[in-house]
Short mmCIF file of C-alpha atoms in Angstrom, two decimals:
data_model
loop_
_atom_site.label_atom_id
_atom_site.label_comp_id
_atom_site.label_asym_id
_atom_site.label_seq_id
_atom_site.Cartn_x
_atom_site.Cartn_y
_atom_site.Cartn_z
CA MET O 1 16.69 89.46 -86.88
CA LYS O 2 16.03 89.17 -83.52
CA HIS O 3 18.64 86.37 -81.46
CA ILE O 4 17.19 83.70 -79.56
CA ALA O 5 18.28 81.62 -76.72
CA ILE O 6 16.74 78.48 -76.75
CA ILE O 7 17.78 76.85 -73.32
CA MET O 8 17.16 73.11 -72.44
CA GLY O 9 18.58 70.34 -70.29
CA GLY O 10 18.51 70.96 -66.73
CA TYR O 11 19.40 69.15 -63.87
CA SER O 12 16.59 67.18 -63.21
CA SER O 13 15.48 63.45 -64.74
CA GLU O 14 13.75 65.38 -67.18
CA PHE O 15 16.67 66.83 -68.95
CA GLU O 16 16.55 63.85 -72.02
CA ILE O 17 12.70 65.55 -72.82
CA SER O 18 13.89 69.03 -72.44
CA LEU O 19 16.56 68.21 -74.73
CA LYS O 20 13.90 67.02 -77.37
CA SER O 21 11.55 69.82 -76.96
CA GLY O 22 14.07 72.37 -77.06
CA ASN O 23 15.58 70.91 -80.47
CA VAL O 24 11.89 70.91 -81.73
CA VAL O 25 11.17 74.73 -81.06
CA TYR O 26 14.83 75.45 -82.79
CA GLN O 27 13.75 73.39 -85.87
CA TYR O 28 10.78 75.20 -86.03
CA LEU O 29 11.78 78.61 -85.26
CA ASP O 30 10.64 81.08 -87.93
CA LYS O 31 14.38 81.81 -89.26
CA SER O 32 13.25 84.52 -91.22
CA ARG O 33 12.20 86.55 -88.25
CA TYR O 34 14.96 84.78 -85.80
CA VAL O 35 18.37 83.53 -85.11
CA GLY O 36 18.19 80.48 -82.61
CA TYR O 37 20.89 79.38 -80.22
CA ARG O 38 20.90 76.18 -78.53
CA ILE O 39 21.79 76.66 -75.14
CA HIS O 40 22.36 73.64 -72.99
CA ILE O 41 22.02 74.02 -69.15
CA PHE O 42 23.54 71.64 -67.05
CA LYS O 43 24.91 71.51 -63.57
CA GLU O 44 28.50 71.31 -64.56
CA LYS O 45 28.28 73.48 -67.70
CA TRP O 46 26.15 76.26 -69.53
CA VAL O 47 27.03 76.40 -73.03
CA TYR O 48 25.94 77.18 -76.41
CA VAL O 49 26.12 74.11 -78.78
CA ASN O 50 26.60 75.36 -82.37
CA ASP O 51 25.18 72.61 -84.98
CA GLN O 52 28.59 71.33 -85.73
CA ASN O 53 28.51 70.46 -81.77
CA GLN O 54 30.81 72.42 -80.66
CA GLU O 55 30.17 74.05 -77.56
CA PHE O 56 31.24 77.76 -76.10
CA ALA O 57 30.70 78.76 -72.59
CA ILE O 58 27.80 80.88 -71.77
CA ASP O 59 29.25 84.04 -69.54
CA LYS O 60 26.33 83.62 -66.48
CA ASN O 61 27.45 87.90 -65.46
CA ASP O 62 25.26 88.60 -68.85
CA PHE O 63 24.39 85.54 -70.12
CA SER O 64 26.51 86.34 -72.97
CA VAL O 65 28.59 83.81 -75.32
CA THR O 66 31.68 84.62 -77.74
CA VAL O 67 32.00 82.36 -80.36
CA ASN O 68 35.36 83.07 -82.78
CA GLY O 69 36.13 86.28 -81.13
CA GLN O 70 32.43 87.82 -81.47
CA LYS O 71 30.48 88.41 -78.46
CA ILE O 72 26.62 87.19 -79.00
CA THR O 73 24.49 88.62 -76.86
CA PHE O 74 20.34 88.26 -77.15
CA ASP O 75 17.36 89.66 -77.97
CA ALA O 76 15.08 86.99 -75.47
CA VAL O 77 15.13 83.57 -74.00
CA PHE O 78 12.48 80.77 -75.35
CA ASN O 79 12.40 78.75 -71.79
CA ALA O 80 12.77 74.84 -72.86
CA ILE O 81 13.47 72.93 -69.80
CA HIS O 82 11.78 71.00 -67.39
CA GLY O 83 12.02 70.86 -63.93
CA THR O 84 14.41 72.37 -62.52
CA PRO O 85 15.91 75.41 -62.66
CA GLY O 86 14.19 76.14 -65.28
CA GLU O 87 10.18 75.08 -64.99
CA ASP O 88 10.94 76.02 -60.49
CA GLY O 89 11.47 79.99 -60.99
CA LEU O 90 15.75 79.64 -60.69
CA MET O 91 16.02 80.67 -64.39
CA GLN O 92 13.04 83.34 -64.65
CA ALA O 93 14.77 84.66 -61.30
CA TYR O 94 18.25 84.93 -62.79
CA PHE O 95 17.17 86.84 -66.07
CA ASP O 96 14.74 89.29 -64.57
CA LEU O 97 17.98 89.93 -62.52
CA ILE O 98 19.76 90.72 -65.18
CA GLY O 99 16.87 92.17 -67.65
CA LEU O 100 16.72 89.69 -70.09
CA PRO O 101 13.16 88.59 -71.85
CA GLN O 102 11.92 85.02 -71.81
CA SER O 103 9.36 83.40 -72.46
CA SER O 104 7.87 81.44 -69.48
CA CYS O 105 5.76 82.52 -66.64
CA ASP O 106 7.73 85.01 -63.71
CA TYR O 107 10.08 83.40 -60.97
CA TYR O 108 7.05 83.53 -58.15
CA GLN O 109 4.20 82.03 -60.55
CA ALA O 110 7.24 79.10 -61.75
CA ALA O 111 8.09 78.40 -57.57
CA LEU O 112 4.42 78.04 -56.71
CA THR O 113 3.12 76.01 -59.65
CA PHE O 114 6.23 73.57 -59.52
CA ASN O 115 5.36 72.81 -55.37
CA LYS O 116 1.48 70.59 -56.26
CA ARG O 117 1.26 71.12 -52.42
CA ASP O 118 1.17 75.53 -52.46
CA LEU O 119 -0.18 74.89 -55.94
CA LEU O 120 -3.51 73.40 -54.92
CA SER O 121 -3.34 75.43 -51.22
CA VAL O 122 -3.40 78.47 -53.10
CA LEU O 123 -6.17 77.49 -55.59
CA LYS O 124 -8.66 75.69 -53.20
CA PRO O 125 -9.60 79.00 -51.62
CA TYR O 126 -10.91 80.08 -55.12
CA GLY O 127 -13.23 76.73 -55.26
CA ILE O 128 -11.20 74.69 -57.43
CA LYS O 129 -11.50 71.27 -56.12
CA CYS O 130 -8.15 68.94 -55.88
CA ALA O 131 -8.30 65.08 -54.49
CA GLU O 132 -7.60 64.38 -50.35
CA SER O 133 -4.15 64.21 -49.99
CA PHE O 134 -0.99 63.79 -46.93
CA TYR O 135 2.35 65.35 -47.17
CA LEU O 136 5.19 63.92 -45.80
CA ASN O 137 8.88 65.22 -45.46
CA LYS O 138 11.94 63.19 -45.83
CA GLY O 139 12.46 61.95 -42.22
CA ASP O 140 8.70 62.29 -40.67
CA VAL O 141 8.11 59.40 -38.99
CA ILE O 142 5.56 56.72 -41.68
CA ASP O 143 2.34 56.36 -40.44
CA THR O 144 1.26 53.82 -42.97
CA ALA O 145 -2.60 53.87 -40.99
CA ALA O 146 -3.17 57.42 -40.24
CA ILE O 147 -2.35 58.09 -44.47
CA VAL O 148 -4.92 55.22 -45.19
CA ALA O 149 -7.23 56.72 -42.81
CA LYS O 150 -6.76 60.40 -44.69
CA VAL O 151 -6.74 59.25 -48.37
CA GLY O 152 -8.01 55.99 -48.54
CA LEU O 153 -6.87 53.12 -50.73
CA PRO O 154 -5.59 53.07 -53.52
CA CYS O 155 -4.25 56.35 -53.36
CA PHE O 156 -1.18 58.00 -55.42
CA VAL O 157 2.25 58.46 -53.89
CA LYS O 158 3.75 61.38 -56.00
CA PRO O 159 6.93 64.01 -55.19
CA ASN O 160 6.26 67.18 -54.84
CA LYS O 161 8.20 68.79 -57.01
CA SER O 162 8.70 66.92 -59.88
CA GLY O 163 7.91 66.07 -63.75
CA SER O 164 7.39 63.49 -66.18
CA SER O 165 5.71 61.19 -63.71
CA PHE O 166 9.13 60.37 -61.95
CA GLY O 167 8.64 58.72 -59.09
CA ILE O 168 5.31 58.38 -59.26
CA SER O 169 3.72 55.01 -57.99
CA LYS O 170 -0.14 53.91 -57.49
CA VAL O 171 -0.94 52.35 -54.30
CA LYS O 172 -3.11 49.36 -53.55
CA THR O 173 -2.34 48.19 -50.73
CA GLU O 174 -1.11 49.24 -46.92
CA ALA O 175 1.95 47.12 -46.84
CA GLU O 176 2.95 49.09 -50.29
CA LEU O 177 3.20 52.40 -48.97
CA PRO O 178 6.82 52.67 -47.29
CA ILE O 179 8.26 50.81 -50.66
CA ALA O 180 6.75 53.85 -52.73
CA ILE O 181 7.39 56.99 -50.58
CA GLU O 182 11.11 55.53 -50.49
CA VAL O 183 10.67 55.27 -54.44
CA ALA O 184 9.06 59.31 -54.34
CA TYR O 185 11.94 60.11 -51.97
CA LYS O 186 14.70 58.90 -54.55
CA GLU O 187 13.09 62.45 -56.88
CA ASP O 188 12.27 64.92 -54.29
CA SER O 189 12.52 65.16 -49.84
CA GLU O 190 8.71 66.30 -50.11
CA ILE O 191 5.73 63.93 -50.48
CA ILE O 192 2.44 64.33 -51.61
CA ILE O 193 0.01 61.51 -51.10
CA GLU O 194 -3.30 61.58 -52.82
CA SER O 195 -6.50 59.81 -53.04
CA PHE O 196 -7.45 58.05 -55.81
CA LEU O 197 -9.55 59.88 -58.06
CA ASN O 198 -12.03 57.42 -60.60
CA GLY O 199 -13.02 58.83 -63.30
CA THR O 200 -11.55 60.66 -66.79
CA GLU O 201 -8.06 62.40 -66.99
CA VAL O 202 -7.94 65.30 -69.35
CA SER O 203 -5.01 68.09 -69.70
CA VAL O 204 -6.14 71.85 -70.31
CA GLY O 205 -3.15 73.75 -72.60
CA VAL O 206 -3.93 77.26 -71.74
CA ILE O 207 -1.62 80.19 -73.56
CA ASN O 208 -1.63 83.95 -74.11
CA TYR O 209 -2.27 84.09 -78.05
CA HIS O 210 -2.10 87.04 -79.53
CA GLY O 211 -2.86 88.88 -76.45
CA LYS O 212 -5.42 87.13 -75.31
CA ILE O 213 -5.71 84.14 -72.78
CA THR O 214 -7.04 81.29 -74.81
CA VAL O 215 -7.79 77.50 -73.95
CA LEU O 216 -6.78 75.02 -76.25
CA PRO O 217 -8.77 72.46 -77.44
CA MET O 218 -8.66 69.26 -74.04
CA THR O 219 -6.52 66.45 -74.31
CA GLU O 220 -8.80 62.90 -72.91
CA ILE O 221 -5.68 60.70 -71.30
CA VAL O 222 -6.36 57.27 -71.77
CA SER O 223 -3.69 54.82 -70.51
CA GLU O 224 -2.33 51.10 -71.06
CA ASN O 225 -0.82 51.18 -67.60
CA ASP O 226 -2.89 51.98 -64.08
CA PHE O 227 -2.07 55.58 -64.60
CA PHE O 228 -0.66 57.69 -66.71
CA ASP O 229 3.31 56.68 -65.78
CA TYR O 230 6.27 57.79 -68.05
CA GLU O 231 5.87 54.69 -70.34
CA ALA O 232 2.11 55.67 -70.98
CA LYS O 233 3.58 59.38 -71.50
CA TYR O 234 6.52 58.79 -74.10
CA LEU O 235 6.70 54.96 -74.84
CA GLY O 236 3.78 54.71 -75.91
CA LYS O 237 1.26 53.07 -73.57
CA SER O 238 -1.46 55.30 -73.71
CA GLN O 239 -3.79 57.25 -76.27
CA GLU O 240 -4.07 60.94 -76.37
CA ILE O 241 -7.47 62.09 -77.69
CA THR O 242 -7.57 65.74 -79.07
CA PRO O 243 -10.59 66.75 -78.65
CA ALA O 244 -11.50 64.88 -75.40
CA ARG O 245 -14.79 62.53 -75.49
CA ILE O 246 -16.94 64.94 -73.05
CA SER O 247 -19.77 66.84 -74.15
CA PRO O 248 -19.77 70.40 -74.68
CA GLU O 249 -21.01 71.70 -71.60
CA LEU O 250 -18.47 69.77 -69.60
CA THR O 251 -15.87 70.83 -71.50
CA GLU O 252 -16.93 74.26 -70.96
CA LYS O 253 -17.18 73.41 -67.10
CA VAL O 254 -13.34 72.47 -67.16
CA ASN O 255 -12.17 75.13 -69.86
CA ALA O 256 -13.75 78.09 -67.44
CA VAL O 257 -11.46 76.47 -64.51
CA ALA O 258 -8.49 75.74 -66.74
CA LYS O 259 -8.50 79.62 -67.27
CA ARG O 260 -9.62 80.70 -63.99
CA ALA O 261 -6.25 79.08 -62.57
CA TYR O 262 -4.41 80.96 -65.49
CA GLU O 263 -6.00 84.07 -64.50
CA ILE O 264 -5.89 83.67 -60.70
CA LEU O 265 -2.11 83.16 -60.87
CA LYS O 266 -1.19 85.78 -63.25
CA MET O 267 0.48 83.65 -65.65
CA LYS O 268 2.15 84.06 -68.65
CA GLY O 269 3.65 81.80 -71.69
CA PHE O 270 2.41 78.34 -71.60
CA SER O 271 0.29 76.22 -68.92
CA ARG O 272 -0.76 72.88 -69.05
CA SER O 273 -3.87 71.94 -66.44
CA GLU O 274 -4.09 68.26 -65.38
CA PHE O 275 -7.61 67.22 -63.90
CA ILE O 276 -9.47 64.20 -63.22
CA ILE O 277 -13.40 64.55 -64.02
CA VAL O 278 -15.52 62.25 -61.28
CA ASN O 279 -19.23 62.84 -61.31
CA ASP O 280 -18.77 65.86 -63.56
CA GLU O 281 -16.90 67.93 -61.96
CA PRO O 282 -13.03 69.16 -62.93
CA TYR O 283 -10.73 68.23 -59.88
CA MET O 284 -7.48 70.03 -61.01
CA LEU O 285 -3.67 67.18 -60.43
CA GLU O 286 -1.33 69.91 -61.05
CA MET O 287 0.24 72.80 -63.56
CA ASN O 288 2.84 72.47 -65.68
CA THR O 289 3.79 75.90 -67.33
CA ILE O 290 7.20 74.02 -69.16
CA PRO O 291 5.15 71.76 -70.62
CA GLY O 292 6.76 68.78 -73.55
CA LEU O 293 7.07 70.79 -76.96
CA THR O 294 7.91 67.33 -78.93
CA THR O 295 5.65 67.00 -82.30
CA GLU O 296 3.99 63.72 -79.97
CA SER O 297 3.57 66.48 -76.46
CA LEU O 298 0.21 67.37 -75.85
CA ILE O 299 0.50 71.60 -76.46
CA PRO O 300 1.75 70.45 -79.99
CA GLN O 301 -1.05 68.30 -80.30
CA GLN O 302 -3.65 70.49 -78.42
CA ALA O 303 -2.33 73.58 -81.25
CA ARG O 304 -2.81 71.51 -84.36
CA ALA O 305 -6.13 71.12 -83.13
CA ALA O 306 -6.98 74.74 -82.59
CA GLY O 307 -5.38 75.22 -86.22
CA ILE O 308 -2.14 76.86 -84.65
CA SER O 309 0.87 75.77 -86.34
CA LEU O 310 4.52 74.76 -84.08
CA GLU O 311 6.15 77.66 -86.04
CA ASP O 312 3.32 80.09 -84.84
CA LEU O 313 2.76 78.71 -81.69
CA PHE O 314 6.65 79.78 -81.21
CA THR O 315 6.43 83.08 -82.56
CA ASN O 316 3.72 83.93 -80.17
CA ALA O 317 5.11 82.89 -76.89
CA ILE O 318 8.61 84.72 -78.07
CA GLU O 319 6.59 88.07 -79.23
CA LEU O 320 4.91 87.92 -75.64
CA ALA O 321 7.96 87.72 -74.14
CA LEU O 322 9.82 90.49 -76.29
CA THR O 323 6.83 92.86 -75.23
CA LYS O 324 6.57 92.61 -71.79
#
């Protein structure tokens, strides 16, 4: 039996969603192959939480835990932390240093994809399209006229390094820009302002499944709100249609771009890329490397549509980590 640490929580606004994802992984873990341990990673504490909700401190020297006088070490880590430090490369680098296999991509890819500006800058020369954008760092002079001249209206103001749609605003007038920028700065000191793309939003999961890079059935996002914000994502204010209602030809085209991005970046583990399709052309918005893993989340939905159970999805991720 392999001992698997399922890390969850994190230091960002996404910690509650991460706890849900981690608990789903714990619930669906193949109990005939693995012993799962829920590990909560917070700024103030790293702890193993048992089924009685007792907490035991993690020894950060080797990521072990001592329970009732017995030291437990892990064979691999299943990473379910959305946001920092699980999705931005910090945990990946730490596990790399101590030689512990983990289920997500490597630290460089995590840091790169977590930074929307850098990700799109790397992929653009490969012909992967993205929206017109304007960058701001905290303290920069805010020239609203220059922003509008570059990206037009409406536009989206986003924290550069944040997930779950925290801090994102759709701006319809120049006067709204300063307020939206302040909202985004609450999540991150770097901002990306993008032109509005009027088209079909889709989400594409790509995984290495049994050693083969596999594109999962695409999800079409139809939000009741102005865009796919936190409410739409987590509070039922959207329709998520899997597979997406687009032609086989267009599906093939978008899938090819998502797979190519995965290959260009030498990705491992899960990836979920978001696109807006405008005039039959996919424009990439971002790539998530620790996507939601609750039963309602997009990757589990897509896996189900592909005939992959959650148990199989998680077993596949662990086995790939163990063979890295």
